[in-house]
PDB file of C-alpha atoms in Angstrom:
ATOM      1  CA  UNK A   1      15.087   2.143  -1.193  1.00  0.00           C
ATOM      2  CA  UNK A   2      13.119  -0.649  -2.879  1.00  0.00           C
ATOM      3  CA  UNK A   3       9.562  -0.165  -2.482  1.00  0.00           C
ATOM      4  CA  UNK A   4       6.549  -2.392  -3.122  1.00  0.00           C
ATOM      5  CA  UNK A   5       2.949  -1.543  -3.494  1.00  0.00           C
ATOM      6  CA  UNK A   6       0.836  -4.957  -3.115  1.00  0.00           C
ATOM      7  CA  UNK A   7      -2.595  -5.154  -4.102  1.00  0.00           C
ATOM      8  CA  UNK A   8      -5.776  -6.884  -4.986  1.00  0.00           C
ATOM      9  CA  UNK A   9      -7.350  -6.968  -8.301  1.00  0.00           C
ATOM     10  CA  UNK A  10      -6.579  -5.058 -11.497  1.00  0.00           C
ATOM     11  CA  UNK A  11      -6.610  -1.479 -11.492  1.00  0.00           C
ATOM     12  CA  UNK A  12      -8.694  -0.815 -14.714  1.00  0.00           C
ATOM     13  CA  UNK A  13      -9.770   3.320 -14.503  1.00  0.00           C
ATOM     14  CA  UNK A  14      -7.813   5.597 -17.048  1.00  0.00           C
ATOM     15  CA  UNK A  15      -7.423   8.435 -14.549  1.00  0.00           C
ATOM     16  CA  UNK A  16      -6.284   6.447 -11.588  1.00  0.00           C
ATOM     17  CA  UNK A  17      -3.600   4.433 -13.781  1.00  0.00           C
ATOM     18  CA  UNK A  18      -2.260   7.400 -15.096  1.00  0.00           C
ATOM     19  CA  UNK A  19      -2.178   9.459 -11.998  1.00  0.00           C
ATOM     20  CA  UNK A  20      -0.594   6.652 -10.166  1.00  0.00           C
ATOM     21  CA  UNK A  21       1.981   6.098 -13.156  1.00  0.00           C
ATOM     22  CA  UNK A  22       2.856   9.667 -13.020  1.00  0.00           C
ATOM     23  CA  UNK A  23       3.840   9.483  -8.898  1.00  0.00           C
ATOM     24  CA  UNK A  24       5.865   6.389  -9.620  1.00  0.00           C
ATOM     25  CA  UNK A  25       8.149   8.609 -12.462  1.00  0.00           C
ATOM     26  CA  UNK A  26       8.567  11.106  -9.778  1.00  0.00           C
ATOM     27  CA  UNK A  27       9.271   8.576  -7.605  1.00  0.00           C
ATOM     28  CA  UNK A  28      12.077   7.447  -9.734  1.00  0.00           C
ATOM     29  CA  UNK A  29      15.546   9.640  -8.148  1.00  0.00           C
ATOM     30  CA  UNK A  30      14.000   8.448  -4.634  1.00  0.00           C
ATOM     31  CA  UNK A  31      13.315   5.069  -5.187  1.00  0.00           C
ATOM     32  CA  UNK A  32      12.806   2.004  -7.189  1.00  0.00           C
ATOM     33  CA  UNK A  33       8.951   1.450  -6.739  1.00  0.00           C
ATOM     34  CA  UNK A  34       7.147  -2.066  -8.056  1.00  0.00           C
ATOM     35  CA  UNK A  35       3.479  -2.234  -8.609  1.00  0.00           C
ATOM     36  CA  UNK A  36       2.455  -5.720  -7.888  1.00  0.00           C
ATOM     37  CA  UNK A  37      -1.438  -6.766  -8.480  1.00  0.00           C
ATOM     38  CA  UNK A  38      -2.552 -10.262  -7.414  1.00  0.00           C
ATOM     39  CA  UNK A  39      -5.986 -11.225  -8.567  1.00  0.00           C
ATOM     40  CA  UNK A  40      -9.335 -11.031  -6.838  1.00  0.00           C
ATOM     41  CA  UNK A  41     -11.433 -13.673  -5.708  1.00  0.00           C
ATOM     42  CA  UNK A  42     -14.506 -13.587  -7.700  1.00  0.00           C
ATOM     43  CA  UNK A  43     -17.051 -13.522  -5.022  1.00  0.00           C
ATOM     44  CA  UNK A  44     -21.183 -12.763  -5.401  1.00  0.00           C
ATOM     45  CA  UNK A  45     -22.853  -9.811  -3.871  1.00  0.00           C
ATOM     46  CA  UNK A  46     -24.189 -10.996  -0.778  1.00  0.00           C
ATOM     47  CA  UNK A  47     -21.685 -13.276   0.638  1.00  0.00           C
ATOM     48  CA  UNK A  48     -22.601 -14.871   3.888  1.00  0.00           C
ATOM     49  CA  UNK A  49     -19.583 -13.868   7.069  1.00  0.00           C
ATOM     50  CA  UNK A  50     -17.658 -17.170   6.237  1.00  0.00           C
ATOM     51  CA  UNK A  51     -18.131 -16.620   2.368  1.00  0.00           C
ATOM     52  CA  UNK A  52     -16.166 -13.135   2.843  1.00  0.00           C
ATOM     53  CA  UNK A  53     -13.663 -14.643   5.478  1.00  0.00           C
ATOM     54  CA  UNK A  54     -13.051 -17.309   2.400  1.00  0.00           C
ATOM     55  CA  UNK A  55     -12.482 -14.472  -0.041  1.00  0.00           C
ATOM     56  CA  UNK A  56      -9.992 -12.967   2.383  1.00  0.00           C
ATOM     57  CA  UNK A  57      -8.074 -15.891   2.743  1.00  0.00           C
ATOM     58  CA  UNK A  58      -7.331 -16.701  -0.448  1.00  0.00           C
ATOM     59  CA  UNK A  59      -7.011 -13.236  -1.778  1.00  0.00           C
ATOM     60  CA  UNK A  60      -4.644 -13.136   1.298  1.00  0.00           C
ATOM     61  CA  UNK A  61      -2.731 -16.254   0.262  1.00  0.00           C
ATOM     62  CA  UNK A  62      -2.175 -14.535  -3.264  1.00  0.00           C
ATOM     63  CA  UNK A  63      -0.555 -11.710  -1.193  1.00  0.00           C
ATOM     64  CA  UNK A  64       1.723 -13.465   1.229  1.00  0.00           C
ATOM     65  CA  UNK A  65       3.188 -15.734  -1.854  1.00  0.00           C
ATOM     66  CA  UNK A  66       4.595 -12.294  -3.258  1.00  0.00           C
ATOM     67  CA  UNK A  67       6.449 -11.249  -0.047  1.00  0.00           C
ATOM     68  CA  UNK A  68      10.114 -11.842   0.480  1.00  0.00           C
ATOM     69  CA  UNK A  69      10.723 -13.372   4.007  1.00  0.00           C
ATOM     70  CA  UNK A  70      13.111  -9.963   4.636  1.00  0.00           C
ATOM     71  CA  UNK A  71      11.195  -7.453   3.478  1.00  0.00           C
ATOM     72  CA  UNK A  72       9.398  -4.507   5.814  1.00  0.00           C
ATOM     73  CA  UNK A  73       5.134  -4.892   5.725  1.00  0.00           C
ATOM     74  CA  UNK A  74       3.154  -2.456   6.235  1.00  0.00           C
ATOM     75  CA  UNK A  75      -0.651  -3.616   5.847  1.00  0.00           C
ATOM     76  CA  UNK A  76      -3.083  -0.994   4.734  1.00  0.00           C
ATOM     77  CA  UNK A  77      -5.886  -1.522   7.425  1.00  0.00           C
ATOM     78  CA  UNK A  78      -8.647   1.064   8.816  1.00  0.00           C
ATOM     79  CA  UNK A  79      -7.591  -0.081  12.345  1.00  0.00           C
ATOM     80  CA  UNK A  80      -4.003   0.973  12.057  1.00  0.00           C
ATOM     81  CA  UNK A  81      -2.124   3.753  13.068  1.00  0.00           C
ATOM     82  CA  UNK A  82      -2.629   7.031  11.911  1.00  0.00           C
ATOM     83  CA  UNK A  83       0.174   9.214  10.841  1.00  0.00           C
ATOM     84  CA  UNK A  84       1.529  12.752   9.558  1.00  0.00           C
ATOM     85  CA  UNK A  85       2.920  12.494   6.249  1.00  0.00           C
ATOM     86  CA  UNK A  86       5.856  14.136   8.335  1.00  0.00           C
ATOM     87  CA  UNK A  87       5.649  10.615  10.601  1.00  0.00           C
ATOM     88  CA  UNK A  88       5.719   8.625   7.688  1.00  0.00           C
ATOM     89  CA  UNK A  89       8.893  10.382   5.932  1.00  0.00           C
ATOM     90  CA  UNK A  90      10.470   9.544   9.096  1.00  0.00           C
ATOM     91  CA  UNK A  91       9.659   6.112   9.436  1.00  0.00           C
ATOM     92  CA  UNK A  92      10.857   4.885   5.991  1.00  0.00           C
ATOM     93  CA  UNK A  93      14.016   7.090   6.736  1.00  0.00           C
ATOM     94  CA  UNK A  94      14.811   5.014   9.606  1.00  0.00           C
ATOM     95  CA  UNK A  95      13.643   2.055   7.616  1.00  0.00           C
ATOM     96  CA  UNK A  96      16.782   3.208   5.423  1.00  0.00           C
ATOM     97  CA  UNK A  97      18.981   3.956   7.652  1.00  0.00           C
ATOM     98  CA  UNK A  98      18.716   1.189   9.618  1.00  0.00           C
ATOM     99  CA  UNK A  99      19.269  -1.225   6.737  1.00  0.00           C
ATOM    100  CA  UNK A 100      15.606  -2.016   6.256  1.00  0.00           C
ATOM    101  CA  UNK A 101      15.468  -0.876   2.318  1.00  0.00           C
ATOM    102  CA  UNK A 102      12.777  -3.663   1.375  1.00  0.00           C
ATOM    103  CA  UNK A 103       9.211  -2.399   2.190  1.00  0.00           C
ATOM    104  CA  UNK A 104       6.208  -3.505   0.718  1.00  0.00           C
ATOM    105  CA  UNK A 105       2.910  -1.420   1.459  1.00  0.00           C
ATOM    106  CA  UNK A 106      -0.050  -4.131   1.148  1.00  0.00           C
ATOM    107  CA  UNK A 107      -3.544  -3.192   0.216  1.00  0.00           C
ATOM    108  CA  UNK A 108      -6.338  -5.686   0.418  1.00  0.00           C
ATOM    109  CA  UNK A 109      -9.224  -6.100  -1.894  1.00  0.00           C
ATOM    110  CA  UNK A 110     -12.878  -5.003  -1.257  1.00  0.00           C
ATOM    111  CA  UNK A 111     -12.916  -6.649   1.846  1.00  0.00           C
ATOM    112  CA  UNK A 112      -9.834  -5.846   3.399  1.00  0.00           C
ATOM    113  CA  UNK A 113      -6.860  -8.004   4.271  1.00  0.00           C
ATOM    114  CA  UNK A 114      -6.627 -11.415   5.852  1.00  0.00           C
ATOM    115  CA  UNK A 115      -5.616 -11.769   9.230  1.00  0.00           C
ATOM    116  CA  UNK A 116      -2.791 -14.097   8.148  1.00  0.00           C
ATOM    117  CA  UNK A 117      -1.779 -10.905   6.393  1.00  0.00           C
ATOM    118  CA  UNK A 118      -1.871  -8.945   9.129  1.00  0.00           C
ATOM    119  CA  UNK A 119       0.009 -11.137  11.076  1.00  0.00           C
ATOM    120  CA  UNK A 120       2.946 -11.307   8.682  1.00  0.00           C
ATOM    121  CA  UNK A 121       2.965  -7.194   8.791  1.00  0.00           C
ATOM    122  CA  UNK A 122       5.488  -5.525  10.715  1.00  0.00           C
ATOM    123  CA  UNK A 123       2.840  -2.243  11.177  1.00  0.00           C
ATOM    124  CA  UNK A 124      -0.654  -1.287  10.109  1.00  0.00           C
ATOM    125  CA  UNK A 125      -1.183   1.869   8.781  1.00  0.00           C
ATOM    126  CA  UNK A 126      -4.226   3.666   8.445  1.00  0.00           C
ATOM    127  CA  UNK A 127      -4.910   6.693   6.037  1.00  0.00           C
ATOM    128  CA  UNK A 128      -8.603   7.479   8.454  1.00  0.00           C
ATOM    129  CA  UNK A 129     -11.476   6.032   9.511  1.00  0.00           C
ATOM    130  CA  UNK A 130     -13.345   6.354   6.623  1.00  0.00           C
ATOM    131  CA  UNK A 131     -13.566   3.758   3.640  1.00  0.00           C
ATOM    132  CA  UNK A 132     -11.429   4.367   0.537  1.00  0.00           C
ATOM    133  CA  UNK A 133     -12.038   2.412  -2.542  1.00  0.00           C
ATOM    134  CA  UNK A 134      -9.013  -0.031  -2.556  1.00  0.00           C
ATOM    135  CA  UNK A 135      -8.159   1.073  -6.261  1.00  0.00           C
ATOM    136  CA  UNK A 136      -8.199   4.926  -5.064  1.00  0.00           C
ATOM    137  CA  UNK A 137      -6.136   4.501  -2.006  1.00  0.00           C
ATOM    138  CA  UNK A 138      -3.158   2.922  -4.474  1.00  0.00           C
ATOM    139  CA  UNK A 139      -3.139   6.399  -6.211  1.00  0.00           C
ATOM    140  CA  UNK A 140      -3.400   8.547  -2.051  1.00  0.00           C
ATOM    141  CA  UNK A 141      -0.190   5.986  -1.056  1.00  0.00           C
ATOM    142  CA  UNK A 142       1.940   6.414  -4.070  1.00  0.00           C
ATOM    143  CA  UNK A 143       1.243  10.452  -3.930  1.00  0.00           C
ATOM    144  CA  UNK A 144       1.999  10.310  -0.224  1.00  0.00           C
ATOM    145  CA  UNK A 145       5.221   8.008  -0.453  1.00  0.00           C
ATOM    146  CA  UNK A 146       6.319  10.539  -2.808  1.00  0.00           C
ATOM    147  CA  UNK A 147       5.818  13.595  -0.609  1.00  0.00           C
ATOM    148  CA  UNK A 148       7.332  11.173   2.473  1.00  0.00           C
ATOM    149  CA  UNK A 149      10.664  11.466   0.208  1.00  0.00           C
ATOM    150  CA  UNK A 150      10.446  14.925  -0.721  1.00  0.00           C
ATOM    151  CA  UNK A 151      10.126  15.414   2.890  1.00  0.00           C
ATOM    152  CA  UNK A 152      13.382  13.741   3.799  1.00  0.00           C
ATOM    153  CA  UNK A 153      15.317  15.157   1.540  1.00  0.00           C
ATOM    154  CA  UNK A 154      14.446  18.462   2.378  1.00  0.00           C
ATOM    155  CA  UNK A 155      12.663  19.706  -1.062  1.00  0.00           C
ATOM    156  CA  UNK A 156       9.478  21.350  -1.163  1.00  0.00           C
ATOM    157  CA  UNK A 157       6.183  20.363  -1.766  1.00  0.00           C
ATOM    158  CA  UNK A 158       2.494  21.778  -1.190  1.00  0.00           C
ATOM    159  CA  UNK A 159       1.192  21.403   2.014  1.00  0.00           C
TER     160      UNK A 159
END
């Protein structure tokens, strides 16, 4: 399985870089896994509603340009579905199986993903309702795309 992790912005803190580089080794027998960053849109503090939907849009067109036209989306987005990590090992094991191998997981910047972005993804997927730094929830899908493996292949892991 080839696996993409799209994002927004640099990822610049020590602990998450590390942590997240250490999930991608054990990754490594499972998968082939490619961090991609696109940058952000500089934007001031107290952006007026179109200012933001600008930010999105361009941050969005960053995105898109870095998708193949065959590969499997799923778009990080708080309105998404919510799964088991059980749920999850399942659905990229049917991605798999049914010939599907490309998937690229897409996280947006600060403000979330453009709707052209969500339009081009095959599923949204939602880790809760709750806001999650975008540069944290890179390090909570890598760990759980790891555990979705160990899941399917039977081997254990901490609940």
């Amino acid at each position: 399985m080839h696996i993409q992790i799209l994002t927004v912005g640099k990822l610049k803190e020590r602990y998450l870089v590390d942590g997240i580089a250490e999930y991608v080794k054990r990754l490594g027998p499972y998968a082939k896994v490619q961090m991609i960053e696109v940058p952000d849109e500089k934007a001031p503090e107290n952006m007026s509603t179109a200012e933001e939907q600008q930010v999105r849009v361009k941050e969005g067109e960053r995105l898109l340009a870095k998708l193949a036209a065959d590969v499997y989306v799923v778009a990080l987005a708080i309105d998404g579905e919510m799964w088991t990590s059980e749920q999850l090992a399942g659905s990229l094991d049917k991605l798999a199986t049914y010939g599907r191998s490309q998937v690229a997981f897409v996280i947006g910047g600060s403000l979330g993903l453009s709707s052209e972005v969500l339009r081009r993804a095959d599923m949204r997927l939602s880790f809760g309702r709750m806001t999650l730094p975008h540069q944290l929830m890179r390090l909570v899908l890598v760990e759980q795309i790891y555990r979705a493996m160990r899941i399917n292949r039977g081997e254990p892991y901490h609940k």
